PDB file of C-alpha atoms in Angstrom:
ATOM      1  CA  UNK A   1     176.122 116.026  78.097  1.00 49.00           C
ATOM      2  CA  UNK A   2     172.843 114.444  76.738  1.00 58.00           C
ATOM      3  CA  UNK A   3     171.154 115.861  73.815  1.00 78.00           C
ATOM      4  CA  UNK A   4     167.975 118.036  73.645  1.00 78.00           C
ATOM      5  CA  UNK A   5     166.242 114.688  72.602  1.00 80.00           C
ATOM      6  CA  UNK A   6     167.337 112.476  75.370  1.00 85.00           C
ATOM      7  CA  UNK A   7     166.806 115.396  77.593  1.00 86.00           C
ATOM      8  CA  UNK A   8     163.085 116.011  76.483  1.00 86.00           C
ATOM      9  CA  UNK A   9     162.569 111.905  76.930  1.00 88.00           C
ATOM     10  CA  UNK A  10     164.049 111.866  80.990  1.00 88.00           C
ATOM     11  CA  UNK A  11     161.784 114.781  81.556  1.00 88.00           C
ATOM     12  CA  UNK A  12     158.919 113.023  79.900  1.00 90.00           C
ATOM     13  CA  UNK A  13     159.772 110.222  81.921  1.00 90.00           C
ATOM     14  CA  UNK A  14     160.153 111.859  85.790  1.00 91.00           C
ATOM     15  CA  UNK A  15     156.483 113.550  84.592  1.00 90.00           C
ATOM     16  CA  UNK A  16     154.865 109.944  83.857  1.00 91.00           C
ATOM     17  CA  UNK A  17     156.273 108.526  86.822  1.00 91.00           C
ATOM     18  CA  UNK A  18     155.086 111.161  89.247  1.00 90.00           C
ATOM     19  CA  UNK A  19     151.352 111.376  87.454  1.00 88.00           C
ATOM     20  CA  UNK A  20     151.207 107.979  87.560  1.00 88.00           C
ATOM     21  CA  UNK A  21     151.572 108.602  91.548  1.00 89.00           C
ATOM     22  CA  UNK A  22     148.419 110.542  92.027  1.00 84.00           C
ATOM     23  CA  UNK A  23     145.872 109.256  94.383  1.00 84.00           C
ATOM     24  CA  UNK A  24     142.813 108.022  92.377  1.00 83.00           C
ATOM     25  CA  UNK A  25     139.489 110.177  92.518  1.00 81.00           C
ATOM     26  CA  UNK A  26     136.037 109.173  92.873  1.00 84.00           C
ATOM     27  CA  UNK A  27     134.658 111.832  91.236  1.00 84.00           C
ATOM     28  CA  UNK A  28     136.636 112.615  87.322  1.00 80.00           C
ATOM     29  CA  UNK A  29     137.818 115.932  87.444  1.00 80.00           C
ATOM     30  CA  UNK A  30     136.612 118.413  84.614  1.00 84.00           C
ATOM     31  CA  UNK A  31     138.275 118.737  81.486  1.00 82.00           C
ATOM     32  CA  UNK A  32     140.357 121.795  80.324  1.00 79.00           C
ATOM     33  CA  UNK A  33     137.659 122.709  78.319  1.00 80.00           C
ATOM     34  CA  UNK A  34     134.988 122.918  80.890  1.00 85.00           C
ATOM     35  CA  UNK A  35     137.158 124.913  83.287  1.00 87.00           C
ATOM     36  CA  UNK A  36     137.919 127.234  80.661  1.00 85.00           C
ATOM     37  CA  UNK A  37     134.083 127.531  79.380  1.00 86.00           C
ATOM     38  CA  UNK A  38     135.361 126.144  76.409  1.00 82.00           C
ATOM     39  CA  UNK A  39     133.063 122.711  76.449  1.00 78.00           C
ATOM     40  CA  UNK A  40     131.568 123.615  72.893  1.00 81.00           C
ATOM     41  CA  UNK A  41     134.438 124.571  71.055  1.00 84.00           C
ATOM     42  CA  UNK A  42     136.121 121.258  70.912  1.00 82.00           C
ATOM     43  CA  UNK A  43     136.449 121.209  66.843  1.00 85.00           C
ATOM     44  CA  UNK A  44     138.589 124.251  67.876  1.00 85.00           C
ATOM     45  CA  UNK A  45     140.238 122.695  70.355  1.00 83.00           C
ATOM     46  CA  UNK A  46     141.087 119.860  68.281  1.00 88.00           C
ATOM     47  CA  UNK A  47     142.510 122.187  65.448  1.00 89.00           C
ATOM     48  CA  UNK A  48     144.915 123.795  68.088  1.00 89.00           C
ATOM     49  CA  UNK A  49     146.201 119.800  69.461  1.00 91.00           C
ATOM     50  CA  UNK A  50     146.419 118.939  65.128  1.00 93.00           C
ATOM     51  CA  UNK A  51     148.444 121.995  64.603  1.00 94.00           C
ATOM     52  CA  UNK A  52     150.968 121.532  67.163  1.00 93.00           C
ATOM     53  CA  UNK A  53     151.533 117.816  66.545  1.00 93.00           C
ATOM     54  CA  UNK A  54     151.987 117.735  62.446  1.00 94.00           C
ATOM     55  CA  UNK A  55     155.633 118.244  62.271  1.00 93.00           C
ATOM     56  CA  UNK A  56     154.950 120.133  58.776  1.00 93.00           C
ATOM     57  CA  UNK A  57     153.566 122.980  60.144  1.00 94.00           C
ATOM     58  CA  UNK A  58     155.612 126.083  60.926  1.00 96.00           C
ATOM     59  CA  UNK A  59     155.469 125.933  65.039  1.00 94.00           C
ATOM     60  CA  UNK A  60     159.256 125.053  65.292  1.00 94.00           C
ATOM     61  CA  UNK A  61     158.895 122.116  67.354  1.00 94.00           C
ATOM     62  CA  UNK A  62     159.284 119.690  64.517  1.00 92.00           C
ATOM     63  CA  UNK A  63     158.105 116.067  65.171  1.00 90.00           C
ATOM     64  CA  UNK A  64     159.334 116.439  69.287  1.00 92.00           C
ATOM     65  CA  UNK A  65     155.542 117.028  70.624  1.00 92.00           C
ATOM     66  CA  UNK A  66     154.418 114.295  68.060  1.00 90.00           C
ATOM     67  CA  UNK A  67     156.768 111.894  69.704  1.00 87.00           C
ATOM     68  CA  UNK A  68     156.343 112.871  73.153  1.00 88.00           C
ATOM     69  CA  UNK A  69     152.530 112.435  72.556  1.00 86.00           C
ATOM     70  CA  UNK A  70     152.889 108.790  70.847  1.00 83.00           C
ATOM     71  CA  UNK A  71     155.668 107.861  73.514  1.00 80.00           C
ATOM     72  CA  UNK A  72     152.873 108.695  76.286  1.00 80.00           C
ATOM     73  CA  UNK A  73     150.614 105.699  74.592  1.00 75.00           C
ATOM     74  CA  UNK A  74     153.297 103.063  73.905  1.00 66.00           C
ATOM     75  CA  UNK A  75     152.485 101.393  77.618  1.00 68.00           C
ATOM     76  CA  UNK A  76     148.986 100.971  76.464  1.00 70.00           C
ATOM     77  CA  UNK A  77     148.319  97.240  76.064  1.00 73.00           C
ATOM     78  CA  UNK A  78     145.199  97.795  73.967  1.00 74.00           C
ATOM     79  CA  UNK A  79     147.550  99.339  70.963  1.00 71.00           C
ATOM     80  CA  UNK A  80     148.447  96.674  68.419  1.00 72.00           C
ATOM     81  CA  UNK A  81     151.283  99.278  67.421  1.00 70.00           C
ATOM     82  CA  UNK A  82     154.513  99.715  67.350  1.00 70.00           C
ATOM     83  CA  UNK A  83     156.028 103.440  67.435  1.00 69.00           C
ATOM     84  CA  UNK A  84     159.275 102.493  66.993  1.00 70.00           C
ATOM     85  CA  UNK A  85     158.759 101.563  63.770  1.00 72.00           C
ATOM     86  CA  UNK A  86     157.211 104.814  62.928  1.00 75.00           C
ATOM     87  CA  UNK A  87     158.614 107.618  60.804  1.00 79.00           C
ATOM     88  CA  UNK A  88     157.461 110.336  62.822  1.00 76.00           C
ATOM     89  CA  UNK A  89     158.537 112.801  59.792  1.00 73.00           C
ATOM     90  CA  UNK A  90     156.254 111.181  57.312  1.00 83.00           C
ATOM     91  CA  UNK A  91     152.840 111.356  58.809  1.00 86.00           C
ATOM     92  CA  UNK A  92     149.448 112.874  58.280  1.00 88.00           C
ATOM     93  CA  UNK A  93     147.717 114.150  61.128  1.00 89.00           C
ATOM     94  CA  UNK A  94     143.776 115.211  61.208  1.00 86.00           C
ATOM     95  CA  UNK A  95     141.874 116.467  63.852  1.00 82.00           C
ATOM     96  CA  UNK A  96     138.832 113.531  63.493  1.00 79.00           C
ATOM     97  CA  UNK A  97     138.844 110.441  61.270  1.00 76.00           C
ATOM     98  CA  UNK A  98     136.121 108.831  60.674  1.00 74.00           C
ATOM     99  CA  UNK A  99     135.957 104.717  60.627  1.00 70.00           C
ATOM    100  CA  UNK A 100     133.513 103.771  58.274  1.00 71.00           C
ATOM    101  CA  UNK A 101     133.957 100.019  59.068  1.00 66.00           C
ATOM    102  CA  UNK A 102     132.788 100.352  62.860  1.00 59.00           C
ATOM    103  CA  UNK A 103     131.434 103.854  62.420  1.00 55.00           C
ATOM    104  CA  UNK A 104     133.640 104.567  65.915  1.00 54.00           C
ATOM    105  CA  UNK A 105     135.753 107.665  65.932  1.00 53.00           C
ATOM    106  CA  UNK A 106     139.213 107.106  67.568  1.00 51.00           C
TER     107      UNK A 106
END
């Protein structure tokens, strides 16, 4: 029987395929936010999405949304990254960072 792990990852996997199978849109849709009337409270937002992907903090999921989320942009040629490599229980994860070299923020 495959473990919770592998289990999370073929799940992960039938979702990407099928999204990937939606019919394109010519119109974006709205975001979560704006459906919910939410559309200024993105620092909020953002401090719900940090929360739930640091594996230190007490949620019980560990580092498994962290993963899932970083597994999601692996097929993304513009990443110079790999996430293999990473050590997904060693990280540090913020809500914003600023880059003060291109004054962009990711």
């Amino acid at each position: 029987m495959a473990n919770e792990g592998e289990e999370l990852e073929d799940s992960l996997s039938k979702f990407q395929r099928r999204f990937a199978q939606l019919p394109d849109v010519e119109e974006p849709p709205q975001t979560f936010l704006h459906l919910l009337g939410q559309e200024s409270k993105e620092t909020d937002w953002n401090t719900i999405l940090s929360y739930f992907l640091d594996p230190s903090e007490p949620h019980g999921f560990g580092t498994d949304l962290l993963e899932a989320f970083l597994s999601s942009l692996e097929p993304n040629p513009k990443l110079n990254f790999d996430f293999d490599r990473l050590d997904s229980g060693n990280v540090e994860v913020r809500s914003e960072w600023v880059m003060r070299d291109s004054g962009v923020r990711p």
